[in-house]
JSON list of C-alpha atoms in Angstrom, two decimals:
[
{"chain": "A", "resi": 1, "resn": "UNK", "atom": "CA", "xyz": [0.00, 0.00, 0.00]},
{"chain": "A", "resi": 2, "resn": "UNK", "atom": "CA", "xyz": [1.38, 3.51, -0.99]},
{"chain": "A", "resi": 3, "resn": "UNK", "atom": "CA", "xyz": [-0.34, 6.64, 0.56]},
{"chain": "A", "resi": 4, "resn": "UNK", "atom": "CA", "xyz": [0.42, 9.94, -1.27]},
{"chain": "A", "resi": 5, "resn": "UNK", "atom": "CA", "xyz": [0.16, 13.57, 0.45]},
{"chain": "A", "resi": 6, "resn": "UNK", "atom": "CA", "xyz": [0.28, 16.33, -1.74]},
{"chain": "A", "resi": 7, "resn": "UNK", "atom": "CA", "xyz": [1.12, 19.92, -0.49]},
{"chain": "A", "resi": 8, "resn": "UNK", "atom": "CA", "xyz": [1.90, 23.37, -1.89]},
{"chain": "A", "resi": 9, "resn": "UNK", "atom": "CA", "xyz": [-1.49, 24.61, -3.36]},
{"chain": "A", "resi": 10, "resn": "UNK", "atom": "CA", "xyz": [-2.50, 28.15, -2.89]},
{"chain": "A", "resi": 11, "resn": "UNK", "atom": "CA", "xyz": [-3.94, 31.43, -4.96]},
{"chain": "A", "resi": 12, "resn": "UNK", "atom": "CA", "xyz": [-1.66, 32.51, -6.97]},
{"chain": "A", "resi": 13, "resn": "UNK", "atom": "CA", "xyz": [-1.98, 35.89, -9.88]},
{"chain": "A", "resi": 14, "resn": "UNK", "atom": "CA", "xyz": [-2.09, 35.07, -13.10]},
{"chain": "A", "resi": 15, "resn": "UNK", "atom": "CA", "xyz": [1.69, 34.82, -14.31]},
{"chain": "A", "resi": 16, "resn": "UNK", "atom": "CA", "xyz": [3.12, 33.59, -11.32]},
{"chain": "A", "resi": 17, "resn": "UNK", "atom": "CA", "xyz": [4.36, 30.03, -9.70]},
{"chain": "A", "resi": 18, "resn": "UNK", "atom": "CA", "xyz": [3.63, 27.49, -7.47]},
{"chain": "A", "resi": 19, "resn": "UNK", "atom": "CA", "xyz": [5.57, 24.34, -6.50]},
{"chain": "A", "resi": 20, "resn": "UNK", "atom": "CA", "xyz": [3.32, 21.25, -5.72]},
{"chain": "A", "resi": 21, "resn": "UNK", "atom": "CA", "xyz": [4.83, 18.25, -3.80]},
{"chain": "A", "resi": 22, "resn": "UNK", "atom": "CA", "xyz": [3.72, 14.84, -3.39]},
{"chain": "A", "resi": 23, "resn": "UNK", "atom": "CA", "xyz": [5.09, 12.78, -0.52]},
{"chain": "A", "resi": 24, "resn": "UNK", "atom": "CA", "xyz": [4.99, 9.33, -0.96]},
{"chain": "A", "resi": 25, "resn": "UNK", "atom": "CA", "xyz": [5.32, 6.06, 1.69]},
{"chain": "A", "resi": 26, "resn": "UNK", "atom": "CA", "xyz": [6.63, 2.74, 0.57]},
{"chain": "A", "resi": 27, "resn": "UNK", "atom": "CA", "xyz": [10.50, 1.05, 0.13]},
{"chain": "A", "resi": 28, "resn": "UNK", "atom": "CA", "xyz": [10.12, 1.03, -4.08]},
{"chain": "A", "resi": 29, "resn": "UNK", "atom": "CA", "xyz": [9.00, 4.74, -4.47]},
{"chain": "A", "resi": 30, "resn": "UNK", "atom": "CA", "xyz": [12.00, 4.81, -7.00]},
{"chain": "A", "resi": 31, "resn": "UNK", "atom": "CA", "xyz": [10.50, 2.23, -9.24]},
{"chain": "A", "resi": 32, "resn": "UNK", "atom": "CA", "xyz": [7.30, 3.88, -9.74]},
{"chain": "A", "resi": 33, "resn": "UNK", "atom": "CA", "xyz": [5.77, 5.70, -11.99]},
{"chain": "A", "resi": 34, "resn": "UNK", "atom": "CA", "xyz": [4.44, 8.77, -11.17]},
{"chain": "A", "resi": 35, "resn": "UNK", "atom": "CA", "xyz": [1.72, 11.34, -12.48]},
{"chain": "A", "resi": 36, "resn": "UNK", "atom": "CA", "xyz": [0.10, 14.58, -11.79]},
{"chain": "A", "resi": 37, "resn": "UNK", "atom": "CA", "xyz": [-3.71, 15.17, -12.98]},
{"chain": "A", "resi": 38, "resn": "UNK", "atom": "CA", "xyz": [-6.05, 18.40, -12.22]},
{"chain": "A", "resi": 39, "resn": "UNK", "atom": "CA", "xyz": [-9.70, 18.51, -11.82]},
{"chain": "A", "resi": 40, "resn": "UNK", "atom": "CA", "xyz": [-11.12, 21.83, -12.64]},
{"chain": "A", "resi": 41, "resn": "UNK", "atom": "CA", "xyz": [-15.05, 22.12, -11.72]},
{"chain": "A", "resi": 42, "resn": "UNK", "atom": "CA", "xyz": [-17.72, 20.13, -14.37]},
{"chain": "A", "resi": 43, "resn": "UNK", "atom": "CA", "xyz": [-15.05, 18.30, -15.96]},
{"chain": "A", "resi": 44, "resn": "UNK", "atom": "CA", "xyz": [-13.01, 15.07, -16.28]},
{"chain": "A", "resi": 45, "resn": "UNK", "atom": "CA", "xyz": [-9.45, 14.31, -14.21]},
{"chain": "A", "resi": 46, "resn": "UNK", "atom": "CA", "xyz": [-6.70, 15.18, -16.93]},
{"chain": "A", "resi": 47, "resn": "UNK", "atom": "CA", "xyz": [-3.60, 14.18, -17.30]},
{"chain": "A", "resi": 48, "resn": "UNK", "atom": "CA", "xyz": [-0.74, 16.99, -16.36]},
{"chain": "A", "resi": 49, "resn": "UNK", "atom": "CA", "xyz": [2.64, 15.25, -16.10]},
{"chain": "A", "resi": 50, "resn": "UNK", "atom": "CA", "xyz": [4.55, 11.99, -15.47]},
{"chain": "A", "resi": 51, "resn": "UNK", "atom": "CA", "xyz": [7.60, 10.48, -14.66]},
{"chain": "A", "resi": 52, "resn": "UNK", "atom": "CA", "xyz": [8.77, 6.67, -14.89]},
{"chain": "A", "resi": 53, "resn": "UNK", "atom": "CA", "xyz": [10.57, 5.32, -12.00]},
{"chain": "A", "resi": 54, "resn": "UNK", "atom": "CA", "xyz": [12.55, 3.09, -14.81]},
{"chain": "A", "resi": 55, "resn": "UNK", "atom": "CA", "xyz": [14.60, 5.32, -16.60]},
{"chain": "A", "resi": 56, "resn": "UNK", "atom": "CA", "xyz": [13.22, 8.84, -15.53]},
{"chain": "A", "resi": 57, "resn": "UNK", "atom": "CA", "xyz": [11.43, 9.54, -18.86]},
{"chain": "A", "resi": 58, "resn": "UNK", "atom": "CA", "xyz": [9.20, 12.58, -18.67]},
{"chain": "A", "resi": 59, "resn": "UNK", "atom": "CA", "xyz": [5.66, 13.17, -20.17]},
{"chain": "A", "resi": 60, "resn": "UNK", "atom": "CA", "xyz": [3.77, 16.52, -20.15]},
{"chain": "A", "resi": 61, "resn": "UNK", "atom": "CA", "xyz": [-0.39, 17.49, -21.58]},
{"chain": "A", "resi": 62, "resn": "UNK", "atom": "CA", "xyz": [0.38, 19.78, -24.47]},
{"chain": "A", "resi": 63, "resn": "UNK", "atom": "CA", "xyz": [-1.11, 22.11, -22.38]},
{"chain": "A", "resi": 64, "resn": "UNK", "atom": "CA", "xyz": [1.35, 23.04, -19.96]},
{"chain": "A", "resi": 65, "resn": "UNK", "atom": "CA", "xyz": [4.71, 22.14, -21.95]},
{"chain": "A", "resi": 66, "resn": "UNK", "atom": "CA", "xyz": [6.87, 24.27, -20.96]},
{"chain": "A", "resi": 67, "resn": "UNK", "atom": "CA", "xyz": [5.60, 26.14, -18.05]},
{"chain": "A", "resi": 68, "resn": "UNK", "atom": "CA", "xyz": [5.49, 23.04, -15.77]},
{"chain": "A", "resi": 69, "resn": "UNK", "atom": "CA", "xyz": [8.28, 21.12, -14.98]},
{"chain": "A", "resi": 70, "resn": "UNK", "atom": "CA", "xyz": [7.84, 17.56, -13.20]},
{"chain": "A", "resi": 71, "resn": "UNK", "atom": "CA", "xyz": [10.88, 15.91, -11.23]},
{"chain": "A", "resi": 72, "resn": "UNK", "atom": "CA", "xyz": [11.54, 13.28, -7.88]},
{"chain": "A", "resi": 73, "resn": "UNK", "atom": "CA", "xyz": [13.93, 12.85, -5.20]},
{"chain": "A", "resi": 74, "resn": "UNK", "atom": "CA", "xyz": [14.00, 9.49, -4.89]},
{"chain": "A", "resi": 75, "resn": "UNK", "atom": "CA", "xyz": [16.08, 9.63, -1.68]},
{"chain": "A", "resi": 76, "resn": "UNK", "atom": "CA", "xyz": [12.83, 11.63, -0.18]},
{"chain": "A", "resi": 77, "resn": "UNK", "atom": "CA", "xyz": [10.38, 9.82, -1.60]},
{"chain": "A", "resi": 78, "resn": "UNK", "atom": "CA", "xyz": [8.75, 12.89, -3.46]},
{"chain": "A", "resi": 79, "resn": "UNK", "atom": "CA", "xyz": [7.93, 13.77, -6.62]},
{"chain": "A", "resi": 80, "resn": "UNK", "atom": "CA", "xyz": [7.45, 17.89, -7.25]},
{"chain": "A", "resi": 81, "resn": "UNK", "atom": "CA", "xyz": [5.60, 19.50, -10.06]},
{"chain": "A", "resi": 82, "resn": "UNK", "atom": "CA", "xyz": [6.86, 23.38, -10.34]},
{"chain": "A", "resi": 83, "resn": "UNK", "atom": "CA", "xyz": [4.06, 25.48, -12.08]},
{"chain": "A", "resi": 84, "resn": "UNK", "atom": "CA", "xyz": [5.65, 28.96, -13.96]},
{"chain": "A", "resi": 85, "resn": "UNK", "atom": "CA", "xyz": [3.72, 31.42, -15.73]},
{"chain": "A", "resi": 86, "resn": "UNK", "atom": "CA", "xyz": [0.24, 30.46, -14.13]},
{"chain": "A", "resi": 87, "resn": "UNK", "atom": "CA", "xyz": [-3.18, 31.07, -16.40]},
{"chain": "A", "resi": 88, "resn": "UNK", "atom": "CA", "xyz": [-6.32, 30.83, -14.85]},
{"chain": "A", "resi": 89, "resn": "UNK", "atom": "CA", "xyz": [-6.94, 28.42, -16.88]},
{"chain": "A", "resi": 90, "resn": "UNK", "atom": "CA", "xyz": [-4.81, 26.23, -14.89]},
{"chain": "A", "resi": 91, "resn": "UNK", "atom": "CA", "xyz": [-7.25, 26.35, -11.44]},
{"chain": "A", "resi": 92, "resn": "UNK", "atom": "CA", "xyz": [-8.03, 23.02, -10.33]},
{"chain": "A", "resi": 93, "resn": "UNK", "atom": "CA", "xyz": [-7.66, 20.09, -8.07]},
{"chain": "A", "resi": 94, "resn": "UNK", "atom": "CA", "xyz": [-4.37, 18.62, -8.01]},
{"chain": "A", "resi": 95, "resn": "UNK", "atom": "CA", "xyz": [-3.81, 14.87, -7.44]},
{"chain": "A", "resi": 96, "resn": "UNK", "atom": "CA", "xyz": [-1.05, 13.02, -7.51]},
{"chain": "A", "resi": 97, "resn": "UNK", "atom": "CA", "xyz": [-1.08, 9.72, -8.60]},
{"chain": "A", "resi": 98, "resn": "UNK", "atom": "CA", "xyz": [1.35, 6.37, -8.64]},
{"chain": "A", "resi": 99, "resn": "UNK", "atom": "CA", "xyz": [1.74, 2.85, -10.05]},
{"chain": "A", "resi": 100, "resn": "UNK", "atom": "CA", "xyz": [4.02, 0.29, -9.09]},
{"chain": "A", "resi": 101, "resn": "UNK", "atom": "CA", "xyz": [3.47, -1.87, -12.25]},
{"chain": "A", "resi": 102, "resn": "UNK", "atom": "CA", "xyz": [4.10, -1.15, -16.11]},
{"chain": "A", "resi": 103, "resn": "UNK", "atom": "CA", "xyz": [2.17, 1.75, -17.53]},
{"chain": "A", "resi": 104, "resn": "UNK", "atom": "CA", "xyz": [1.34, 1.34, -21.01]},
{"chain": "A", "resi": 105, "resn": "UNK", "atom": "CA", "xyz": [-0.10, 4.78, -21.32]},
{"chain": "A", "resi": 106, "resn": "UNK", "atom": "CA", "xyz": [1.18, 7.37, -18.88]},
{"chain": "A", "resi": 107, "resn": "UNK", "atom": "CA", "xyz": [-1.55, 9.16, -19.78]},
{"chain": "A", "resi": 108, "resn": "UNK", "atom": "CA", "xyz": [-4.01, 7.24, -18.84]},
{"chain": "A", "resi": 109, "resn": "UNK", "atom": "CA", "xyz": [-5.37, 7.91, -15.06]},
{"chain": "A", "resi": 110, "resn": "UNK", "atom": "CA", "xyz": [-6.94, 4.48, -14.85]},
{"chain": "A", "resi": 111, "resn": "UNK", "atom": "CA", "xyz": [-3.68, 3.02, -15.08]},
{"chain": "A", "resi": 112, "resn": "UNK", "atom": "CA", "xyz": [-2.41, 4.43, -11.79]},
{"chain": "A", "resi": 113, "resn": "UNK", "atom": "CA", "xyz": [-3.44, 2.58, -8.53]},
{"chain": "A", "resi": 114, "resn": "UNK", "atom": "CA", "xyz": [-2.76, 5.11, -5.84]},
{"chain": "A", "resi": 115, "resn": "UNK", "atom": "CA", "xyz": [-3.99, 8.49, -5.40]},
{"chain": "A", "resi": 116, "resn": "UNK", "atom": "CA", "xyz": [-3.44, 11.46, -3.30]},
{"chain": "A", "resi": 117, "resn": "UNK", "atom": "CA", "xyz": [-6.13, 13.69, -1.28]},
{"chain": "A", "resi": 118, "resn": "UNK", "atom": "CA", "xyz": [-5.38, 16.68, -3.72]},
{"chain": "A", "resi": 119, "resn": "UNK", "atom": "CA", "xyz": [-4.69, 19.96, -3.22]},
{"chain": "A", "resi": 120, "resn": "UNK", "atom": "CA", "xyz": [-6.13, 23.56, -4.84]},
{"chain": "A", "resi": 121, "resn": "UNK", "atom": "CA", "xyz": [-4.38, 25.79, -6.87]},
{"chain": "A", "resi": 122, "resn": "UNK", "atom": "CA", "xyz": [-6.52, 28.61, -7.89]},
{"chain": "A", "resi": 123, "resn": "UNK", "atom": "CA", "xyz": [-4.98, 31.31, -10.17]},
{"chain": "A", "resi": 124, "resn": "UNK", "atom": "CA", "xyz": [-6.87, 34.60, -10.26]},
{"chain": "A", "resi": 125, "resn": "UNK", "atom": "CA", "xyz": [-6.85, 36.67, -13.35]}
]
C-alpha cells in the first residue's frame, strides 16, 4: 500500500508560480511511476505530467509544456511539479497519482493505482 500527500497549493496571480509536492510512503518509491492530474469544476481528471521510476522519462499534456516542470527525489520519496507562468486556466484540483506496475499509457489515469487527497491551486486573473 502507498499513501500519497500532496502539499503546496494556494492562490496565486495570473503569471506567477507554485511548487506542488507529493510525498509518498513505501520502500520502491523509485521504481514507480508517477503522475500529476487536475480537476477543474464540471469536468473530467486530466492528465498533467509523469515520470517513470525506470529510466526517468518525462511526459507533459500539451497544455502546460513548458511552463510546468515535473521531477523526484528518490532519496525523499517525493515527486514535485513546479508550475511557472500560471493562467487561470490552470485552477483546479491537483492529485497526484502512482503505479508500481508497467504503464502502457502514462496518460491514462486508470492506469495508476494510488492516489493522493489533492490539493487547490486557484490562479486569479
Amino acid at each position: 500500500q502507498v499513501q500519497l500527500v500532496e502539499s503546496g497549493g494556494g492562490l496565486v496571480q495570473a503569471g506567477g508560480s507554485l511548487r506542488l509536492s507529493c510525498a509518498a510512503s513505501g520502500r520502491t518509491f523509485r521504481t514507480y511511476a508517477m503522475g500529476w492530474f487536475r480537476q477543474a469544476p464540471g469536468k473530467e481528471r486530466e492528465f498533467v505530467a509523469a515520470i517513470r521510476g525506470r529510466g526517468g522519462y518525462i511526459y507533459y499534456a500539451d497544455s502546460v509544456e513548458g511552463r510546468f516542470t515535473i521531477s523526484r527525489d528518490n532519496a525523499k520519496n517525493t515527486v514535485y511539479l513546479q508550475m511557472n507562468s500560471l493562467k487561470p486556466e490552470d485552477t483546479a484540483v491537483y492529485y497526484c497519482a502512482a503505479d508500481g506496475g508497467t504503464i502502457a499509457t502514462i496518460s491514462n489515469r486508470y492506469e495508476y493505482d494510488y492516489w493522493g487527497q489533492g490539493t487547490q491551486v486557484t490562479v486569479s486573473s
